[in-house]
mmCIF file of C-alpha atoms in Angstrom:
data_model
loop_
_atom_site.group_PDB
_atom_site.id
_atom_site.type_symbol
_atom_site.label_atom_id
_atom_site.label_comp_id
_atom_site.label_asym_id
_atom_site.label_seq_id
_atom_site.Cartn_x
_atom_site.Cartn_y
_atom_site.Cartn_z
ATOM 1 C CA UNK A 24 -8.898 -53.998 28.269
ATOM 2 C CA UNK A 25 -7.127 -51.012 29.454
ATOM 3 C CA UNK A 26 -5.808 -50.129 25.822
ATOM 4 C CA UNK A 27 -9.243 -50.803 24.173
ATOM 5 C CA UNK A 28 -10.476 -47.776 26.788
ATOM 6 C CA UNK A 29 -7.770 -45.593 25.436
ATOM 7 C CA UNK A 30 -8.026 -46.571 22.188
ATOM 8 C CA UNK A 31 -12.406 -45.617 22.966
ATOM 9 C CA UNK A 32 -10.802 -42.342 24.355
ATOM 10 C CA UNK A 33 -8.672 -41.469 21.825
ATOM 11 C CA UNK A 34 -11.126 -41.641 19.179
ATOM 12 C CA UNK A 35 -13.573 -39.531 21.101
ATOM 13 C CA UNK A 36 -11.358 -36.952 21.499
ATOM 14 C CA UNK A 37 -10.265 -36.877 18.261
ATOM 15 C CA UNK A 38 -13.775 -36.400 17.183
ATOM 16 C CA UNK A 39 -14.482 -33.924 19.396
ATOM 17 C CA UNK A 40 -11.857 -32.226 17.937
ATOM 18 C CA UNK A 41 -12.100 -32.501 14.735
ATOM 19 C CA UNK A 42 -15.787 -31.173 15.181
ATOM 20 C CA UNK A 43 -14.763 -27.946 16.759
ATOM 21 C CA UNK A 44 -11.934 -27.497 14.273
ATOM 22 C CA UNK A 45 -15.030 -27.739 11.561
ATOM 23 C CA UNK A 46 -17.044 -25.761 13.885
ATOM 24 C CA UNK A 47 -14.631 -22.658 14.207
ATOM 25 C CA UNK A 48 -13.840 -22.349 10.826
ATOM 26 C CA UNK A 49 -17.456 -22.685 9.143
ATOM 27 C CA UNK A 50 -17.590 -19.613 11.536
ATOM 28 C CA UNK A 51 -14.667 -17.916 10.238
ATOM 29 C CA UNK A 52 -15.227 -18.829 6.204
ATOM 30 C CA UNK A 53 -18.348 -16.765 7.282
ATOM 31 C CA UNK A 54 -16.662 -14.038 8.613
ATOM 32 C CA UNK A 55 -14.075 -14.284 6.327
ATOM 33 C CA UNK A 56 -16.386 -14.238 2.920
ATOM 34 C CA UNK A 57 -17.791 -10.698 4.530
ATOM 35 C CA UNK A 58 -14.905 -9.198 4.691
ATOM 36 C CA UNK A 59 -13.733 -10.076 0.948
ATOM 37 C CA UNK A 60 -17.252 -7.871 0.114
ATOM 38 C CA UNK A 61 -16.088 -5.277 2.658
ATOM 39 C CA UNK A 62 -12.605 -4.533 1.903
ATOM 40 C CA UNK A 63 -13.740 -4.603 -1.921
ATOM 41 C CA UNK A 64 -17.069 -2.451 -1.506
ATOM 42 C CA UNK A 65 -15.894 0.190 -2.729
ATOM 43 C CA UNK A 66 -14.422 -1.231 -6.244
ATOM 44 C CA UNK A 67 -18.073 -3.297 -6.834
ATOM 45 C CA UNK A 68 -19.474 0.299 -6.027
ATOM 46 C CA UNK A 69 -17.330 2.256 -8.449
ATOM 47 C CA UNK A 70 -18.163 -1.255 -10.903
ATOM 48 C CA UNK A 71 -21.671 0.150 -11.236
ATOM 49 C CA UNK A 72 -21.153 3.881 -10.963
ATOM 50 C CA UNK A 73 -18.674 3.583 -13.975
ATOM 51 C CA UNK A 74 -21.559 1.822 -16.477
ATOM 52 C CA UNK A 75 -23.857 4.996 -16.245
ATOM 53 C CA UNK A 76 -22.874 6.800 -19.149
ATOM 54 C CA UNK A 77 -23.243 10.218 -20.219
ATOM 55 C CA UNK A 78 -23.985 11.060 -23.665
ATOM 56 C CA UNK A 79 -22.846 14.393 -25.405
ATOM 57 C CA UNK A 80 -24.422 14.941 -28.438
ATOM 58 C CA UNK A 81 -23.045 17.027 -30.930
ATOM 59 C CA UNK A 82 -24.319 19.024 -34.092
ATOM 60 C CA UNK A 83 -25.567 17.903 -37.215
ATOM 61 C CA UNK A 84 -22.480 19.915 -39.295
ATOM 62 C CA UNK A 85 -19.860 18.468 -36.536
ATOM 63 C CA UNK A 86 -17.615 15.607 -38.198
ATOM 64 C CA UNK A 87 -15.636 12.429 -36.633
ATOM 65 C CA UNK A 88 -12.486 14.688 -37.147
ATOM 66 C CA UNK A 89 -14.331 17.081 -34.288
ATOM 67 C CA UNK A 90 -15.656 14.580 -32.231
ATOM 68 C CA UNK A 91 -12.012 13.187 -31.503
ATOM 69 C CA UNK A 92 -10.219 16.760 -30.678
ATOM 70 C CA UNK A 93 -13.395 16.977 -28.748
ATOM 71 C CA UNK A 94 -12.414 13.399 -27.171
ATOM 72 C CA UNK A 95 -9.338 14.281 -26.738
ATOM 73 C CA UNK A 96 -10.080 17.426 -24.586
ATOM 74 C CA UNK A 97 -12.243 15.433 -22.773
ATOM 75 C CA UNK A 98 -9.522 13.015 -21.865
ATOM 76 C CA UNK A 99 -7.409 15.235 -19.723
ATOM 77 C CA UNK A 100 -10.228 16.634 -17.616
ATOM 78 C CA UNK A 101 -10.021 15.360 -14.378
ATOM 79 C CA UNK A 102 -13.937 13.822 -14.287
ATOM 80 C CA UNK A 103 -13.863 11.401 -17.639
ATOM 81 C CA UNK A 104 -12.259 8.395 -17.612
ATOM 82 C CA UNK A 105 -12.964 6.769 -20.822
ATOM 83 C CA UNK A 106 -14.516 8.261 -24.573
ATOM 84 C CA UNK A 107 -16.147 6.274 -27.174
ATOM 85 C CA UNK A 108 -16.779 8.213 -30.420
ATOM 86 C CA UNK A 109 -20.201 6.956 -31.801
ATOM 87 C CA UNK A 110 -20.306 7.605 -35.634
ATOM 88 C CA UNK A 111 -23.236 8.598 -37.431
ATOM 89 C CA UNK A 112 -23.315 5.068 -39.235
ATOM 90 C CA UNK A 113 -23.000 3.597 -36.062
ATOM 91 C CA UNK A 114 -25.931 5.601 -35.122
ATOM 92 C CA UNK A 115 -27.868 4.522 -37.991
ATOM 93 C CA UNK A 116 -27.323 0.950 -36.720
ATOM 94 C CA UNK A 117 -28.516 1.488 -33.784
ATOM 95 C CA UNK A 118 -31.853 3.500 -34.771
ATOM 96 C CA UNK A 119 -32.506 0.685 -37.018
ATOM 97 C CA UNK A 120 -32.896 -2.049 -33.620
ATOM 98 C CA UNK A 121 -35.424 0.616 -32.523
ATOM 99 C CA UNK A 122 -37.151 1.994 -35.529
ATOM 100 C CA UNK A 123 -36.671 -0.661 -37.945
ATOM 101 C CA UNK A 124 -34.619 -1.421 -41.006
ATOM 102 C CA UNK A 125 -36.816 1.423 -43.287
ATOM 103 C CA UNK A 126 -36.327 4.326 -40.735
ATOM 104 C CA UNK A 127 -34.135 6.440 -43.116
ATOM 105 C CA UNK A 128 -36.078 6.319 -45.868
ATOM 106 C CA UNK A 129 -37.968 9.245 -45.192
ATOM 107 C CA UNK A 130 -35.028 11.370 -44.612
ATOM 108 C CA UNK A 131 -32.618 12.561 -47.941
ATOM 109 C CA UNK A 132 -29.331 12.897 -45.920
ATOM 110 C CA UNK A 133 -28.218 11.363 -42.614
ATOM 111 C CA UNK A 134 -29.847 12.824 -39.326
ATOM 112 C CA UNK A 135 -27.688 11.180 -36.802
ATOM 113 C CA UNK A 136 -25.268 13.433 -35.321
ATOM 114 C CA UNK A 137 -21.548 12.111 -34.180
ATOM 115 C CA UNK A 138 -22.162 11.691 -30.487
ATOM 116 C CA UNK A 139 -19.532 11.050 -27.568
ATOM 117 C CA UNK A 140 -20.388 8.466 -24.912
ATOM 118 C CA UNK A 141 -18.420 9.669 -21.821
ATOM 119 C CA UNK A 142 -17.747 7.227 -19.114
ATOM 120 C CA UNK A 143 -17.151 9.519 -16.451
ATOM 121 C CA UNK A 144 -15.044 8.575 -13.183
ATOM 122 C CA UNK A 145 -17.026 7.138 -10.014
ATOM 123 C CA UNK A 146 -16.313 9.959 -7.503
ATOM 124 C CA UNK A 147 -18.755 12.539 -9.685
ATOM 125 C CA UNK A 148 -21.978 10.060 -10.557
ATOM 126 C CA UNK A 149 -23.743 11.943 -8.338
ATOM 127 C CA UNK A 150 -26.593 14.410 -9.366
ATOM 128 C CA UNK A 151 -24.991 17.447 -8.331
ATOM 129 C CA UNK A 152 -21.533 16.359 -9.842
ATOM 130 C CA UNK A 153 -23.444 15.809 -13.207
ATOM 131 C CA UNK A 154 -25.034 18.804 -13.342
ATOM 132 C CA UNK A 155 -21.756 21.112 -13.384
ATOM 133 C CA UNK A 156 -20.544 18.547 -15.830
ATOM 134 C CA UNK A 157 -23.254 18.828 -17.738
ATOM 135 C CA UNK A 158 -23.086 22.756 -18.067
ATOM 136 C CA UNK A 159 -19.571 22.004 -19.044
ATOM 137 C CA UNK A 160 -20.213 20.058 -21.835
ATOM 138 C CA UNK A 161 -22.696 22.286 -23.117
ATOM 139 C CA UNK A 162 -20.224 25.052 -23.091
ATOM 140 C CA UNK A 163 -18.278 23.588 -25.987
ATOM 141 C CA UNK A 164 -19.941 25.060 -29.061
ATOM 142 C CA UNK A 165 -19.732 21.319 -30.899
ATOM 143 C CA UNK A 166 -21.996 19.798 -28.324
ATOM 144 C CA UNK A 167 -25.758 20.136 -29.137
ATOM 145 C CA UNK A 168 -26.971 18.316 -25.756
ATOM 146 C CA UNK A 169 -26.173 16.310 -23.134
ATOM 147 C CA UNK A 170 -28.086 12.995 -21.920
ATOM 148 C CA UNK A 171 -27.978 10.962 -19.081
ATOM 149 C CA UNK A 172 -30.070 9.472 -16.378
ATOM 150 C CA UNK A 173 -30.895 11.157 -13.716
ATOM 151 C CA UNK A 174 -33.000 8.934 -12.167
ATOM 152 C CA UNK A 175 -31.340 6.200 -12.309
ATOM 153 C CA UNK A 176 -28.409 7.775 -10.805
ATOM 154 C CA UNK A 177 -30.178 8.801 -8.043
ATOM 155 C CA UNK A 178 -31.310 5.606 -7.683
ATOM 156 C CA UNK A 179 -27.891 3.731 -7.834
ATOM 157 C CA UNK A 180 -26.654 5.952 -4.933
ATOM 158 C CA UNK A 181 -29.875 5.635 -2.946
ATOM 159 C CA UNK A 182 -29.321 1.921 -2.794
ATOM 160 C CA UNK A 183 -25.315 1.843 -2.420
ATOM 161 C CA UNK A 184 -26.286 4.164 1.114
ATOM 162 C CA UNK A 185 -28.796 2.051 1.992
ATOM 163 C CA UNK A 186 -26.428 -1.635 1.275
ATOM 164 C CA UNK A 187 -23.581 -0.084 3.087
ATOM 165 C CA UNK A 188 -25.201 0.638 6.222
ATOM 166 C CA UNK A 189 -27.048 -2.712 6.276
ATOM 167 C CA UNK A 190 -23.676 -4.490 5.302
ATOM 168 C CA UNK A 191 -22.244 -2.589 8.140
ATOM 169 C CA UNK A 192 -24.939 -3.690 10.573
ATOM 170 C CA UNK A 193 -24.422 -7.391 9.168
ATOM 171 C CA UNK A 194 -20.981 -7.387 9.697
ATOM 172 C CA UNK A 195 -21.220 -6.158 13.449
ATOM 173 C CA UNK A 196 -23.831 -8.790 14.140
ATOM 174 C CA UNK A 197 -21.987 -11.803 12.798
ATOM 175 C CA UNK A 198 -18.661 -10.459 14.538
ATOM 176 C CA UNK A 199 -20.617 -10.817 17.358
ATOM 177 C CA UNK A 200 -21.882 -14.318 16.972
ATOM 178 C CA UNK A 201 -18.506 -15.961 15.572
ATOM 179 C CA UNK A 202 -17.305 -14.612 18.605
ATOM 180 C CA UNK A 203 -20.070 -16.340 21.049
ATOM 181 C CA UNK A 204 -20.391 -19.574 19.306
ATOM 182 C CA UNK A 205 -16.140 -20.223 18.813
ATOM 183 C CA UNK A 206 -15.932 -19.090 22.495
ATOM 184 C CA UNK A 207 -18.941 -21.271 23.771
ATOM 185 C CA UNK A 208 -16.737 -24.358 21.257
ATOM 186 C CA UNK A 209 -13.819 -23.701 23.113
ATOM 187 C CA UNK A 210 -14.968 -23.271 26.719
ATOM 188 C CA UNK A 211 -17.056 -26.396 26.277
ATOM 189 C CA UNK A 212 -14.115 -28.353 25.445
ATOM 190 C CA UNK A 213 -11.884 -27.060 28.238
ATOM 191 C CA UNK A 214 -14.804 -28.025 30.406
ATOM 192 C CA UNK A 215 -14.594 -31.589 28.837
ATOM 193 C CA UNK A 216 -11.307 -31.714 31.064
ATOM 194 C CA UNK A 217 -12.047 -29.981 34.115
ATOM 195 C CA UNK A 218 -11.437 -32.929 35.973
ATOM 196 C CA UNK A 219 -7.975 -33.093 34.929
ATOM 197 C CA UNK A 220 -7.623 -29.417 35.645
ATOM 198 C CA UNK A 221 -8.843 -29.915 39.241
ATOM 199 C CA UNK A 222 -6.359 -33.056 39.399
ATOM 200 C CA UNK A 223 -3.078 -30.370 38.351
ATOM 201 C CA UNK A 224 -4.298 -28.177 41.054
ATOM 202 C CA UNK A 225 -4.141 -30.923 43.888
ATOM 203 C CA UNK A 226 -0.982 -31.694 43.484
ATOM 204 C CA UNK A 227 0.246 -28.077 43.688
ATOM 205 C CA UNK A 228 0.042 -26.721 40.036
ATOM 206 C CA UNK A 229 0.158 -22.988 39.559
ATOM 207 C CA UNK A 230 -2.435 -21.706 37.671
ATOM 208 C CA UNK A 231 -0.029 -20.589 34.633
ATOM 209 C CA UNK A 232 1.698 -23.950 34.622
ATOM 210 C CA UNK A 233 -2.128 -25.377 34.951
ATOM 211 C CA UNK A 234 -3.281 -22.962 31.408
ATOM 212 C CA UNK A 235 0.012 -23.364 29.654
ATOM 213 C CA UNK A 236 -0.545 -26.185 27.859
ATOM 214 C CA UNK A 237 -4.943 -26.041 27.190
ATOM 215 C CA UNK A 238 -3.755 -21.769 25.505
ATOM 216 C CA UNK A 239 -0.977 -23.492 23.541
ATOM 217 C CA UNK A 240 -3.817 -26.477 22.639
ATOM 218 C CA UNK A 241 -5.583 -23.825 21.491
ATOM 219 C CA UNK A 242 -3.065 -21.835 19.509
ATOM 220 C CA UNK A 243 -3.123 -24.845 16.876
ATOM 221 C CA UNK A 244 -6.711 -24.892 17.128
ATOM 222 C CA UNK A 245 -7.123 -21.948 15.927
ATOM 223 C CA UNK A 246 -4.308 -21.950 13.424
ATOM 224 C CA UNK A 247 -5.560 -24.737 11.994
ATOM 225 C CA UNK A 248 -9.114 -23.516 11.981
ATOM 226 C CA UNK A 249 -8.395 -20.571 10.221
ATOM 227 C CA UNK A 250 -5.852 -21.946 7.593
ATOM 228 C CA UNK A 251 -9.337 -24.674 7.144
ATOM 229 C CA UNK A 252 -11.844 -21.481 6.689
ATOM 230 C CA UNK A 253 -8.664 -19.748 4.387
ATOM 231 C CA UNK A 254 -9.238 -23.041 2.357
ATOM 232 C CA UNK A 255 -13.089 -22.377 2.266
ATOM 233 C CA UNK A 256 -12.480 -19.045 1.020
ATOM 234 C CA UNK A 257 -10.027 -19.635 -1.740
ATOM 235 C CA UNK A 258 -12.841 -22.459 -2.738
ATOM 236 C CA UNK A 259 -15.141 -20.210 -2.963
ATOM 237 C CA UNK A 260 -13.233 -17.136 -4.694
ATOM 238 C CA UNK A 261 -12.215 -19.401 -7.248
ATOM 239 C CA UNK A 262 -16.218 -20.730 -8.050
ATOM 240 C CA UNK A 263 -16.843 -16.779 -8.268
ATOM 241 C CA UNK A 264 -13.900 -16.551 -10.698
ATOM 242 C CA UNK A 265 -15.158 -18.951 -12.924
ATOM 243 C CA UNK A 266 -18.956 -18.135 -12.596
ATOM 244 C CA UNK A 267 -18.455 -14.587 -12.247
ATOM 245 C CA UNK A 268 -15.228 -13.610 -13.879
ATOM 246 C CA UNK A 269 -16.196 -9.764 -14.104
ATOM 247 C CA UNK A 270 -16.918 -9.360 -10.863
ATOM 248 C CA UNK A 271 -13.962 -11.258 -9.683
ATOM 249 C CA UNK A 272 -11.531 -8.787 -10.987
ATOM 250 C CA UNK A 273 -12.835 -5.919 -9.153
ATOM 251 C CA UNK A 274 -10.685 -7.515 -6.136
ATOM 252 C CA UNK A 275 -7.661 -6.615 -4.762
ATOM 253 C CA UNK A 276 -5.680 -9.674 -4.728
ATOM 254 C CA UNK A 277 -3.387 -7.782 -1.528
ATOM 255 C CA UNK A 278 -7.048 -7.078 -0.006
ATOM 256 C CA UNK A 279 -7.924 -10.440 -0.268
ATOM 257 C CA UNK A 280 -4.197 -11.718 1.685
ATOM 258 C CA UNK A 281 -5.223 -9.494 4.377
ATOM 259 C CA UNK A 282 -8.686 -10.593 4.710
ATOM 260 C CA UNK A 283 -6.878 -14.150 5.060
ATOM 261 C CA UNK A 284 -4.224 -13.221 7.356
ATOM 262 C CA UNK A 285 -7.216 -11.589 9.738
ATOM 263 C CA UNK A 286 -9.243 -14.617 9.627
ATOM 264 C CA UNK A 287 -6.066 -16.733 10.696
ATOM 265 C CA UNK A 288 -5.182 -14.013 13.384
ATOM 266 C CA UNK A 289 -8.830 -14.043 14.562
ATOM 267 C CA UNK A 290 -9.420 -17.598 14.845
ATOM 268 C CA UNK A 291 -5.885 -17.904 17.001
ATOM 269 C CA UNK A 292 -7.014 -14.996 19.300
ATOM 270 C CA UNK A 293 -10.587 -16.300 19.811
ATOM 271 C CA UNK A 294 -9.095 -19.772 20.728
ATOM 272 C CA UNK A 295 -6.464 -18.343 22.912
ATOM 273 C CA UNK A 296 -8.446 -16.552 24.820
ATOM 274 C CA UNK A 297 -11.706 -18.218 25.748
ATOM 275 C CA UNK A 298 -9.401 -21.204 26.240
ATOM 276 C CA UNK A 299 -7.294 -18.750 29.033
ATOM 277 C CA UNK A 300 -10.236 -17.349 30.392
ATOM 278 C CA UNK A 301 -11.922 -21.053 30.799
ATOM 279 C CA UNK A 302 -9.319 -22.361 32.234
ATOM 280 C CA UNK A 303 -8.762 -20.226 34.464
ATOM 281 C CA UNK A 304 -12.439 -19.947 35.520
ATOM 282 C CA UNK A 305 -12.619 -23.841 36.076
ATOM 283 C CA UNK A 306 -9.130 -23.876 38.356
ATOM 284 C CA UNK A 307 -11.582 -21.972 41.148
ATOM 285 C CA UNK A 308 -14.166 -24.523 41.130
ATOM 286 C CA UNK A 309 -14.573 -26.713 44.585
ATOM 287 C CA UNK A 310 -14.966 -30.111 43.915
ATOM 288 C CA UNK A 311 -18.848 -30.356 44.311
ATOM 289 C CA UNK A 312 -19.063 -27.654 42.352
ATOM 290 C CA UNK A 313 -17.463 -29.881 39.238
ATOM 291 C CA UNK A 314 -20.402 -32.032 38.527
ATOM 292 C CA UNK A 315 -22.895 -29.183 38.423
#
């Protein structure tokens, strides 16, 4: 009879353990996924910044053997990253998508000038940044003009501002709750034993001696809560590999270790101390006071 009861009591503590375990580290996987986006903001920002393109345009009597010195010079400024030389075939090609195959036949020669598609480095898509490079550009007596938009520049930077500071907001607001609900997890299973707590401290326990063994309970908890949420989040990194492949290598793989590492650490600290703290808070209780 006696073994059946701890055989009853066994299982439910198991359960109840395994259910916090599950509990904490659906918590942290949370907590965890926003910091992957966090740490690699700024690389997903740059991402977008880096596909607005500027365009400089050059003269009809300018040749590919121009547009590449011109390429070239381009290259070692410190605001382009990247130079595509569109010829004036390729041009053709892609005036006939929007015109139509029979476009040219109204003209005797070519009209398409060699252009230059710069793809200019994250730091200066800004509207003031492209300005002065614009007026650079046109300073070059090959280019003709310079195109790019403006708008949706403004627009791009507009909404980076305005995702950053609600990220940021986010981020403090589910800090906060991961830290409520693991500590409320906890401190309702340490009270789950206040019995046996008030037990230690009849027969003389110290309160140390009495929290020694619930904080190093809860050290494994939370280690093996956060490896559980690490396993979440390598689950779910890889599904946004294979999905989203593109925007998968804009991480930083060491990022990505550290946002793993923290969301081990925090899940250990968490644990530790709401376990110390409700321990310690349930050693002071009379023994009325433990069925209320």
């Amino acid at each position: 009879m006696a073994k059946n009861e701890n055989n009853i009591l066994y299982r439910r503590l198991l359960r109840s353990y395994f259910s916090s375990v599950i509990s904490i580290s659906l918590v942290l996987f949370l907590v965890g996924m926003t910091g992957v986006l966090i740490v690699n903001a700024r690389s997903v920002s740059n991402y977008f910044k880096e596909n607005i393109s500027v365009s400089a345009i050059l003269s009809v009597e300018a040749d590919e053997a121009d547009a590449s010195a011109l390429a070239d010079e381009l290259e070692q400024t410190g605001y382009v990253k990247d130079v595509d030389i569109i010829t004036k075939e390729q041009g053709v090609e892609e005036m006939k998508e929007i015109l139509g195959e029979d476009f040219m036949d109204v003209f005797e020669v070519n009209p398409i000038p060699v252009s230059l598609e710069l793809q200019i480095s994250a730091d200066y898509i800004s509207t003031d940044s492209l300005a002065v490079i614009e007026e650079a550009l046109l300073r070059y007596p090959a280019v003709e003009d310079v195109v790019y938009q403006q708008s949706l520049v403004e627009l791009l930077n507009a909404n980076l501002e305005r995702i950053g500071l609600v990220a940021g907001i986010f981020v403090l607001l589910l800090l906060f709750i991961s830290v409520v609900l693991i500590n409320n997890t906890v401190r309702l299973n340490v009270y789950a034993k206040r019995f046996t707590i008030h037990t230690m401290r009849l027969v003389g326990a110290t309160k140390s001696f009495i929290a020694r063994p619930f904080v190093g309970q809860a050290f494994f908890q939370g280690l093996i809560s956060g490896a559980v949420a690490d396993v979440f989040i390598l689950a779910a990194l890889y599904l946004i590999r294979n999905e989203f492949y593109q925007l998968f290598s804009l991480f930083d793989a060491m990022l990505l270790g550290g946002v793993m590492v923290a969301v081990l650490a925090l899940g250990i600290i968490i644990c530790m101390i709401s376990t110390s703290a409700g321990v310690r808070s349930l050693i002071s209780l009379s023994r009325n006071e433990l069925y209320y």
